[in-house]
mmCIF file of N, CA and C in Angstrom:
data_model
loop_
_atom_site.group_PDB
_atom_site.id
_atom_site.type_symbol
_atom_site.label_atom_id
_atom_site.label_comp_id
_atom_site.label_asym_id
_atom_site.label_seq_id
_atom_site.Cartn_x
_atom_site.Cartn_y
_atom_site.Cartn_z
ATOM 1 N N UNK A 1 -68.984 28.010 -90.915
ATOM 2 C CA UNK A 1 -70.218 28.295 -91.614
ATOM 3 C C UNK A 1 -69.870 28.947 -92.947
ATOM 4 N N UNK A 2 -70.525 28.277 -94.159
ATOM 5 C CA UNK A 2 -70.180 29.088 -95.423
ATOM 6 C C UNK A 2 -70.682 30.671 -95.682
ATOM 7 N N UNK A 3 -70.237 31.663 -95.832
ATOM 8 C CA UNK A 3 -70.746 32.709 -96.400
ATOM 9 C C UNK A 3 -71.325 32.869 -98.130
ATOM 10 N N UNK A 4 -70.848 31.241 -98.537
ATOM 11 C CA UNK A 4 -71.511 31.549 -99.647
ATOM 12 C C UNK A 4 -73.104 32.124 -100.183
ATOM 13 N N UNK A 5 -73.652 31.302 -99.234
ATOM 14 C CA UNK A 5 -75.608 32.015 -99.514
ATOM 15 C C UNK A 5 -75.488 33.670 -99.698
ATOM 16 N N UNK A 6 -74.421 34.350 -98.839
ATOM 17 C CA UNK A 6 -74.453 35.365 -98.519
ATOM 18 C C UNK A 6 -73.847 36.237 -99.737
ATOM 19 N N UNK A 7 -73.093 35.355 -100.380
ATOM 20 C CA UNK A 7 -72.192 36.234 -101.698
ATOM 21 C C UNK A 7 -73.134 35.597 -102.895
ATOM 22 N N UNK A 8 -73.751 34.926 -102.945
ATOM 23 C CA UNK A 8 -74.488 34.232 -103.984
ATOM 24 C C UNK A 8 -76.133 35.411 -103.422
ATOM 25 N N UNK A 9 -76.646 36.146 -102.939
ATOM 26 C CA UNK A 9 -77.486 36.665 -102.515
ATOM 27 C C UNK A 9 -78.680 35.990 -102.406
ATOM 28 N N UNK A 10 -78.401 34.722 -101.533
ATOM 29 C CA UNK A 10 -79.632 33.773 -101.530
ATOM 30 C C UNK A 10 -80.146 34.296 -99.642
ATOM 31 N N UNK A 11 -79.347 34.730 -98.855
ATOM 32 C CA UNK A 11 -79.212 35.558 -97.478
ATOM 33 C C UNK A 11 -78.599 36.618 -97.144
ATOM 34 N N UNK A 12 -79.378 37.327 -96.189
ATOM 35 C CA UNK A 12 -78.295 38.519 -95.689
ATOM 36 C C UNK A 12 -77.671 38.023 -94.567
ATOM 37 N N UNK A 13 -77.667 37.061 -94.211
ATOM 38 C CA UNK A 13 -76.672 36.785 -92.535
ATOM 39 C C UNK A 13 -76.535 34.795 -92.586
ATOM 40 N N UNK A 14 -75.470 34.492 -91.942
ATOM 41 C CA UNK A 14 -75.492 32.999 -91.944
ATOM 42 C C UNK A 14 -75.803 32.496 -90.556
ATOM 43 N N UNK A 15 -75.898 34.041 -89.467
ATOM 44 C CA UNK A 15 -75.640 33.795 -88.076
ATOM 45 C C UNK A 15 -76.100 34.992 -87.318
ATOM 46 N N UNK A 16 -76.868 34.954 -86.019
ATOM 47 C CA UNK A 16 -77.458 35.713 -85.773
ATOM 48 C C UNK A 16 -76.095 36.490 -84.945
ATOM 49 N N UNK A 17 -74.930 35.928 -84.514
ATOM 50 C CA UNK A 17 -73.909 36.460 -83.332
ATOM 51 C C UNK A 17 -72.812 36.503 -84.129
ATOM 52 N N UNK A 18 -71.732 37.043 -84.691
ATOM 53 C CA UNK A 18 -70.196 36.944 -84.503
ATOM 54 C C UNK A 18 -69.478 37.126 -82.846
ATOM 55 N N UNK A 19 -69.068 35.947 -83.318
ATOM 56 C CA UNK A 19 -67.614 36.381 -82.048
ATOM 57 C C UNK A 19 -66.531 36.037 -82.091
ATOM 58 N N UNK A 20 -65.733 37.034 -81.514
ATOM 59 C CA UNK A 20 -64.315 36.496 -81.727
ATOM 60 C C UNK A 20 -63.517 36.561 -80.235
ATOM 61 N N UNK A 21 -62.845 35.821 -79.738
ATOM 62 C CA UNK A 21 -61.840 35.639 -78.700
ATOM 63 C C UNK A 21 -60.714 35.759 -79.006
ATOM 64 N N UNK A 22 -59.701 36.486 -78.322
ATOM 65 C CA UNK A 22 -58.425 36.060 -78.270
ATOM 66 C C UNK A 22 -57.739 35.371 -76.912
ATOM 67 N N UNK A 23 -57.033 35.212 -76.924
ATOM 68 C CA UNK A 23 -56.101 34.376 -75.887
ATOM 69 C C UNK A 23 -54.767 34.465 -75.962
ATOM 70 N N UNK A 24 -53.597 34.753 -74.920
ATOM 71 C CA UNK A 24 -52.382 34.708 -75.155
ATOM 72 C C UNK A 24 -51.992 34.321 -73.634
ATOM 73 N N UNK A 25 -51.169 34.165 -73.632
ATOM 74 C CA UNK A 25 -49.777 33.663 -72.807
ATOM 75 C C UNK A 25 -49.305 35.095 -72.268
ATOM 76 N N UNK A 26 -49.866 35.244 -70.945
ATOM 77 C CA UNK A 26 -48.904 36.632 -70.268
ATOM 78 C C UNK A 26 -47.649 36.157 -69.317
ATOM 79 N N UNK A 27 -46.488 36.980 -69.868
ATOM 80 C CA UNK A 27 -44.944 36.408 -69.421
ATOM 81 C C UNK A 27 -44.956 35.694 -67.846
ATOM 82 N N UNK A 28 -46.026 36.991 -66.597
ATOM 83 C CA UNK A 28 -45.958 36.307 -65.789
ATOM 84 C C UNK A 28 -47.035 35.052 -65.215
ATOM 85 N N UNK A 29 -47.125 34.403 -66.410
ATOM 86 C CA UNK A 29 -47.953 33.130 -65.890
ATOM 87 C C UNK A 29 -49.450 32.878 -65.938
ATOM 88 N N UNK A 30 -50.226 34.109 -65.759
ATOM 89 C CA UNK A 30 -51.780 33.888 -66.176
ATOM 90 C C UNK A 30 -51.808 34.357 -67.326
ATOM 91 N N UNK A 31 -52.860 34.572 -68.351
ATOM 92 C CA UNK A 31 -53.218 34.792 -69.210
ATOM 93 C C UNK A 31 -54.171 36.588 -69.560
ATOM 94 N N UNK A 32 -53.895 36.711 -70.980
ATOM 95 C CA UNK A 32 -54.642 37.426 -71.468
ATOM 96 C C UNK A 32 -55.694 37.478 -72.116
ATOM 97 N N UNK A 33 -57.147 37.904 -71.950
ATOM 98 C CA UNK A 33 -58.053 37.309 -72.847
ATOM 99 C C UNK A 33 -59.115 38.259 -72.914
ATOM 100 N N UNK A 34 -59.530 38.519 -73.803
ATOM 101 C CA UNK A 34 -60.531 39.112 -74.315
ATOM 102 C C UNK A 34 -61.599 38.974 -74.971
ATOM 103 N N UNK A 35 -62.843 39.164 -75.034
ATOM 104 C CA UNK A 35 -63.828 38.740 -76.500
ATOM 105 C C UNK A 35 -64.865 39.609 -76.445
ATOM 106 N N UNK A 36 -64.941 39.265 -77.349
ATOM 107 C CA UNK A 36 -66.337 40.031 -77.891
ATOM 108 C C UNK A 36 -67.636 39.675 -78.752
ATOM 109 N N UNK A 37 -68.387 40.251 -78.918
ATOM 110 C CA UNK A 37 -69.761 39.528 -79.443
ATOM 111 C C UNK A 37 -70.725 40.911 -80.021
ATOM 112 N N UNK A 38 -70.683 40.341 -80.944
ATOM 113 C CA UNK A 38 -71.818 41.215 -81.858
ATOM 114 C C UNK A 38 -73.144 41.042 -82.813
ATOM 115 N N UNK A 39 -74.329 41.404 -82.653
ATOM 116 C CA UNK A 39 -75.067 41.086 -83.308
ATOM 117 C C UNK A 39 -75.789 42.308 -84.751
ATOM 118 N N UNK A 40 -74.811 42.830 -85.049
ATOM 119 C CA UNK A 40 -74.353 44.158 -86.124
ATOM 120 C C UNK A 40 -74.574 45.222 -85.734
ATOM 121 N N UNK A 41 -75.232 45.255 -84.802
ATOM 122 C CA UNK A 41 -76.029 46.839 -84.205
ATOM 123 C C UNK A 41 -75.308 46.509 -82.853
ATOM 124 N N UNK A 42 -75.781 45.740 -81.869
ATOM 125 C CA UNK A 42 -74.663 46.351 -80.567
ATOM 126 C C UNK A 42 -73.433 45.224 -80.925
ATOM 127 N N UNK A 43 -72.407 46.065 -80.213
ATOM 128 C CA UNK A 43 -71.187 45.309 -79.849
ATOM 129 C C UNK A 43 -70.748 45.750 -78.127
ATOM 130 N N UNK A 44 -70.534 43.905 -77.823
ATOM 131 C CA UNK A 44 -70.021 43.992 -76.113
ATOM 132 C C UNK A 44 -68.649 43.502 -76.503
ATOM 133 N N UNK A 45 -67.555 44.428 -75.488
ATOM 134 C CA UNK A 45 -66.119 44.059 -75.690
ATOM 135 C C UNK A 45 -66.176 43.643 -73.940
ATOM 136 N N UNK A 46 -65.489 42.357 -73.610
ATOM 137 C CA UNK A 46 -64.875 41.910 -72.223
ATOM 138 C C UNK A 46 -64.115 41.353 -72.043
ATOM 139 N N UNK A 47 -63.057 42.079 -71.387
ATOM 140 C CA UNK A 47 -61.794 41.682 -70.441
ATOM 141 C C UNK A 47 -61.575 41.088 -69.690
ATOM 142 N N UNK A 48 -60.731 40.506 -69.224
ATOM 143 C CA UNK A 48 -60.742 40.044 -67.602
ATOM 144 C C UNK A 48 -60.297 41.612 -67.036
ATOM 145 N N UNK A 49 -60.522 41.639 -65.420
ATOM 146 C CA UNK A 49 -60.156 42.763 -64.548
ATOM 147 C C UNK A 49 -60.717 44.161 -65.597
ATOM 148 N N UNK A 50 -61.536 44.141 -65.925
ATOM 149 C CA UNK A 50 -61.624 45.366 -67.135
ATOM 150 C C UNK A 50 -63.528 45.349 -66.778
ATOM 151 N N UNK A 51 -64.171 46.605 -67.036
ATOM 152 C CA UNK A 51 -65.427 46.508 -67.161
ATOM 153 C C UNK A 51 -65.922 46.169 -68.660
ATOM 154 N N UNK A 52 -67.152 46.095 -68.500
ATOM 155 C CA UNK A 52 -67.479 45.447 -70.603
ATOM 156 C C UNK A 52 -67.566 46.521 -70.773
ATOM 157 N N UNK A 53 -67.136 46.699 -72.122
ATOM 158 C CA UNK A 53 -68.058 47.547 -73.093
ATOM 159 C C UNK A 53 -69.141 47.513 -73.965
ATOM 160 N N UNK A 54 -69.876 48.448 -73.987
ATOM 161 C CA UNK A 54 -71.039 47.999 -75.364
ATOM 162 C C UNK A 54 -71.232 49.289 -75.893
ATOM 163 N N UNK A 55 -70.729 49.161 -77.232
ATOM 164 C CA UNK A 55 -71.355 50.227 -78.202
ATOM 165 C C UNK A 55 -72.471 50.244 -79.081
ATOM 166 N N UNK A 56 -73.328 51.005 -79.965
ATOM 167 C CA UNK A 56 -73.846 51.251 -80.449
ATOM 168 C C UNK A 56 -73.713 51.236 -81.988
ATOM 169 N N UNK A 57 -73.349 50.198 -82.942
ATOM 170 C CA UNK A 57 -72.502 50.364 -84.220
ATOM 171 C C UNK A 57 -73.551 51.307 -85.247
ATOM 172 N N UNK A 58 -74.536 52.011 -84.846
ATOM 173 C CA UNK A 58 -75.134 52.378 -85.756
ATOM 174 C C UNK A 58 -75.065 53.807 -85.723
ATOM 175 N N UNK A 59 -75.211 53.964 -83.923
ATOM 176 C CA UNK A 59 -74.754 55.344 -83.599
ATOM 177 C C UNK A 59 -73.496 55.806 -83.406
ATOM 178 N N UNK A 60 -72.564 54.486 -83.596
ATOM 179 C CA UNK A 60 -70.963 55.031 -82.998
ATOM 180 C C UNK A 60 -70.538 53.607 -83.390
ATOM 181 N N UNK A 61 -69.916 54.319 -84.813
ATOM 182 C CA UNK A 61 -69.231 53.424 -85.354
ATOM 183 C C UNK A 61 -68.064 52.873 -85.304
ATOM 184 N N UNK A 62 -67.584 54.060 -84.643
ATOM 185 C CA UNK A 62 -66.030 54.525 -84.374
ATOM 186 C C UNK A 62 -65.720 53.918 -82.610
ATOM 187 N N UNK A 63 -66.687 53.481 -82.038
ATOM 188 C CA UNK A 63 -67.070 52.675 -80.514
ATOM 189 C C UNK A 63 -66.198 53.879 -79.571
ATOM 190 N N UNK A 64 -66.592 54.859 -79.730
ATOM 191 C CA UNK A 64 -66.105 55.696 -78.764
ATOM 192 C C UNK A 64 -67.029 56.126 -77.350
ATOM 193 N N UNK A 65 -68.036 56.117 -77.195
ATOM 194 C CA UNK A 65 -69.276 56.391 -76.268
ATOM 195 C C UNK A 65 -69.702 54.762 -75.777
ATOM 196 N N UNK A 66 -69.475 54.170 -74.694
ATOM 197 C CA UNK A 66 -69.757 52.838 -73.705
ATOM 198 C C UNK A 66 -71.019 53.135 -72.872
ATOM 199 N N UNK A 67 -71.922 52.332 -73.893
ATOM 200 C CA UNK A 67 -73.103 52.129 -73.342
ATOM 201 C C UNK A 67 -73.624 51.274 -72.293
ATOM 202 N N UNK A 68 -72.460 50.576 -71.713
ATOM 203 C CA UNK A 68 -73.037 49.219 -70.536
ATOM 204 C C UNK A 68 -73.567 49.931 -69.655
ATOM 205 N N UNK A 69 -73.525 51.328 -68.834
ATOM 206 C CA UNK A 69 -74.253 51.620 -67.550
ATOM 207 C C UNK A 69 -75.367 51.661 -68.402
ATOM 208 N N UNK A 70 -75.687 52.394 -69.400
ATOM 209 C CA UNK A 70 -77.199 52.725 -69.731
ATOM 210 C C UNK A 70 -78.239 51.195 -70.683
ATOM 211 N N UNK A 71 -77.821 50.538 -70.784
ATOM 212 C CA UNK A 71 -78.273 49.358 -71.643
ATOM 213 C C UNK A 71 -77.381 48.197 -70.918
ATOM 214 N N UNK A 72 -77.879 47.735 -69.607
ATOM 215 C CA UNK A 72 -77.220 46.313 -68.767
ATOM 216 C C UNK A 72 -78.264 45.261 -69.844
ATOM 217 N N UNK A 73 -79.097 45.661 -70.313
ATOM 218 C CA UNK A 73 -80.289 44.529 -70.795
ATOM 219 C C UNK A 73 -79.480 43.935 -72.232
ATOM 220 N N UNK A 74 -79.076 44.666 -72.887
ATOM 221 C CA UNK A 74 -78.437 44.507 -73.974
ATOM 222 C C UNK A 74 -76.801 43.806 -73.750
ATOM 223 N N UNK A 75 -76.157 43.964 -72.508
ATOM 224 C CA UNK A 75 -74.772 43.150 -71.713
ATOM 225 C C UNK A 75 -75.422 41.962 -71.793
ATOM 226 N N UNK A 76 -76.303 42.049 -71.098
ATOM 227 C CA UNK A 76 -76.322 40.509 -70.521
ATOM 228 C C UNK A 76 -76.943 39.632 -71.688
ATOM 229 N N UNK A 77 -77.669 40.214 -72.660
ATOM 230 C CA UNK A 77 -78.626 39.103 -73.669
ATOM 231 C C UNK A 77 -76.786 39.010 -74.446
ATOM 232 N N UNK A 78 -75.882 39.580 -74.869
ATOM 233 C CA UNK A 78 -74.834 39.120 -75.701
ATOM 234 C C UNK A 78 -73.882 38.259 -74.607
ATOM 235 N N UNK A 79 -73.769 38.569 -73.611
ATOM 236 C CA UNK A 79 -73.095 37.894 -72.934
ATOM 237 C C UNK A 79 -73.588 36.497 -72.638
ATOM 238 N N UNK A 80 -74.648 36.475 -72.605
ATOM 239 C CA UNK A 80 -75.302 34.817 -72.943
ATOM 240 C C UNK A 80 -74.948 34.697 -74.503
ATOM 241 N N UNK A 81 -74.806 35.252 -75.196
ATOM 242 C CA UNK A 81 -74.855 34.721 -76.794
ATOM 243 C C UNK A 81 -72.853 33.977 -76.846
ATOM 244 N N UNK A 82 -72.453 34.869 -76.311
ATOM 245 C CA UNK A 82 -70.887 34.698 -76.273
ATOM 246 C C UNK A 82 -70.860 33.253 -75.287
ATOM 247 N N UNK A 83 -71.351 32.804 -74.443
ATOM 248 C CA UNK A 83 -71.394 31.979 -73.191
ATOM 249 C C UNK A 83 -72.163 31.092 -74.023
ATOM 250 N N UNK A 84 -73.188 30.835 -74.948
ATOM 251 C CA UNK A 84 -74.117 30.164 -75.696
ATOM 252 C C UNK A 84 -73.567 29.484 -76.807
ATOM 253 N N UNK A 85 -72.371 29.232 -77.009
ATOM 254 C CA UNK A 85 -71.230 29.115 -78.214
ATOM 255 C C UNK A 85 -71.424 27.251 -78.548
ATOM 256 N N UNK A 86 -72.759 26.812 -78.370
ATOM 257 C CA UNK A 86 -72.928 25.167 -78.868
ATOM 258 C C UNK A 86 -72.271 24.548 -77.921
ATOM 259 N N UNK A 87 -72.236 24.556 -76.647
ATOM 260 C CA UNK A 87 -71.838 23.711 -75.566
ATOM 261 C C UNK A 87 -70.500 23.238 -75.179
ATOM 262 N N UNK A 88 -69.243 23.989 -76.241
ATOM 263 C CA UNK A 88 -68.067 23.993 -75.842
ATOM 264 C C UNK A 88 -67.482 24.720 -75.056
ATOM 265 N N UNK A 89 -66.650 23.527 -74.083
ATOM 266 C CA UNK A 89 -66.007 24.741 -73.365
ATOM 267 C C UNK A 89 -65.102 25.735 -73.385
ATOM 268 N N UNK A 90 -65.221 26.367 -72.512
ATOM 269 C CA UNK A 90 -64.241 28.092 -72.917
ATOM 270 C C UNK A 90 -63.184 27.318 -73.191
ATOM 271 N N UNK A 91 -62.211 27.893 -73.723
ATOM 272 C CA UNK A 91 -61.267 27.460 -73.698
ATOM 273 C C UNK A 91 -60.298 28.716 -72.736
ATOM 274 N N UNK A 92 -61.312 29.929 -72.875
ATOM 275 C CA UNK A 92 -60.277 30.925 -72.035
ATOM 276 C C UNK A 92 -60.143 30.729 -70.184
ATOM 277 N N UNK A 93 -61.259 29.880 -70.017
ATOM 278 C CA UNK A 93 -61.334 29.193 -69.041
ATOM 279 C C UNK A 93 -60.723 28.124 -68.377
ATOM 280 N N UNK A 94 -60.814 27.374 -69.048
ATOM 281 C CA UNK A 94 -59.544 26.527 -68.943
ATOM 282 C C UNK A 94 -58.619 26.251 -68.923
ATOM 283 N N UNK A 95 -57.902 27.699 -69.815
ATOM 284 C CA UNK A 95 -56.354 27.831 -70.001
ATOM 285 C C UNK A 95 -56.133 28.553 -68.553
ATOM 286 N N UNK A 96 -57.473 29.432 -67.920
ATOM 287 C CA UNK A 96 -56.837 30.071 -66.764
ATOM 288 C C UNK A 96 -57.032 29.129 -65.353
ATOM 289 N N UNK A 97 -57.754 28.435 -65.183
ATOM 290 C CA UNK A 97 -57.568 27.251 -64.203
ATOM 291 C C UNK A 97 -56.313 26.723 -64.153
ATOM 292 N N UNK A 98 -56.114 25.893 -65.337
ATOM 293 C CA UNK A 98 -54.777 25.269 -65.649
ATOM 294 C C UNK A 98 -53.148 26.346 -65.555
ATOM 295 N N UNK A 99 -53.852 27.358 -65.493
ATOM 296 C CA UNK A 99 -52.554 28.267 -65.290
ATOM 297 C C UNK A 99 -52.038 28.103 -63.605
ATOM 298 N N UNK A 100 -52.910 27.936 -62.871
ATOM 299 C CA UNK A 100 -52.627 27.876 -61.561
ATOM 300 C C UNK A 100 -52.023 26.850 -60.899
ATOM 301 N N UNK A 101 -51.898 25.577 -61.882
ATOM 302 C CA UNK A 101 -51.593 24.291 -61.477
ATOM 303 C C UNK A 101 -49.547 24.536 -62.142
ATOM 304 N N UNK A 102 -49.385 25.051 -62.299
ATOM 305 C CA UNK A 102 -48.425 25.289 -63.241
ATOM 306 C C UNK A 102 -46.963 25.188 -61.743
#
């Protein structure tokens, strides 16, 4: 998506979600993966084996205070936004299926 509208000040946003994933290769055989999803004001961070996080970027910028026990309503609407990604599949998903066939 261009950010130009956005540097040309024709918009303030090109997108209602950022997200970003990572993915790696763990030595013993499954994987590492993480992502996250933000809509500028909350941010959800999720792990595998890890609980989510969700901060508050307005009140805690610095994401030190984890709001998921007190705001599950706000987990789950980003966690559909992250899961909502135009009908492709995970790929962090797939790399961990396929890890088992190995």
């Amino acid at each position: 998506v261009s950010l130009k509208p956005i540097v040309d000040g024709e918009r303030e946003s090109v997108r209602k979600y950022a997200i970003s994933e990572l993915i790696k290769p763990n030595p013993k055989g499954l994987i590492t993966s993480f992502g996250t999803v933000t809509d500028g004001r909350w941010k959800l961070i999720m792990q595998i084996g890890e609980e989510e996080r969700l901060y508050d970027l307005m009140s805690d910028p610095f994401e030190e205070d984890n709001l998921a026990a007190e705001f599950p309503e706000e987990v789950e609407r980003l966690k559909t936004a992250f899961g909502d990604r135009g009908e492709k599949p995970n790929p962090a998903i797939e790399l961990y299926v396929k890890s088992f066939d190995a």
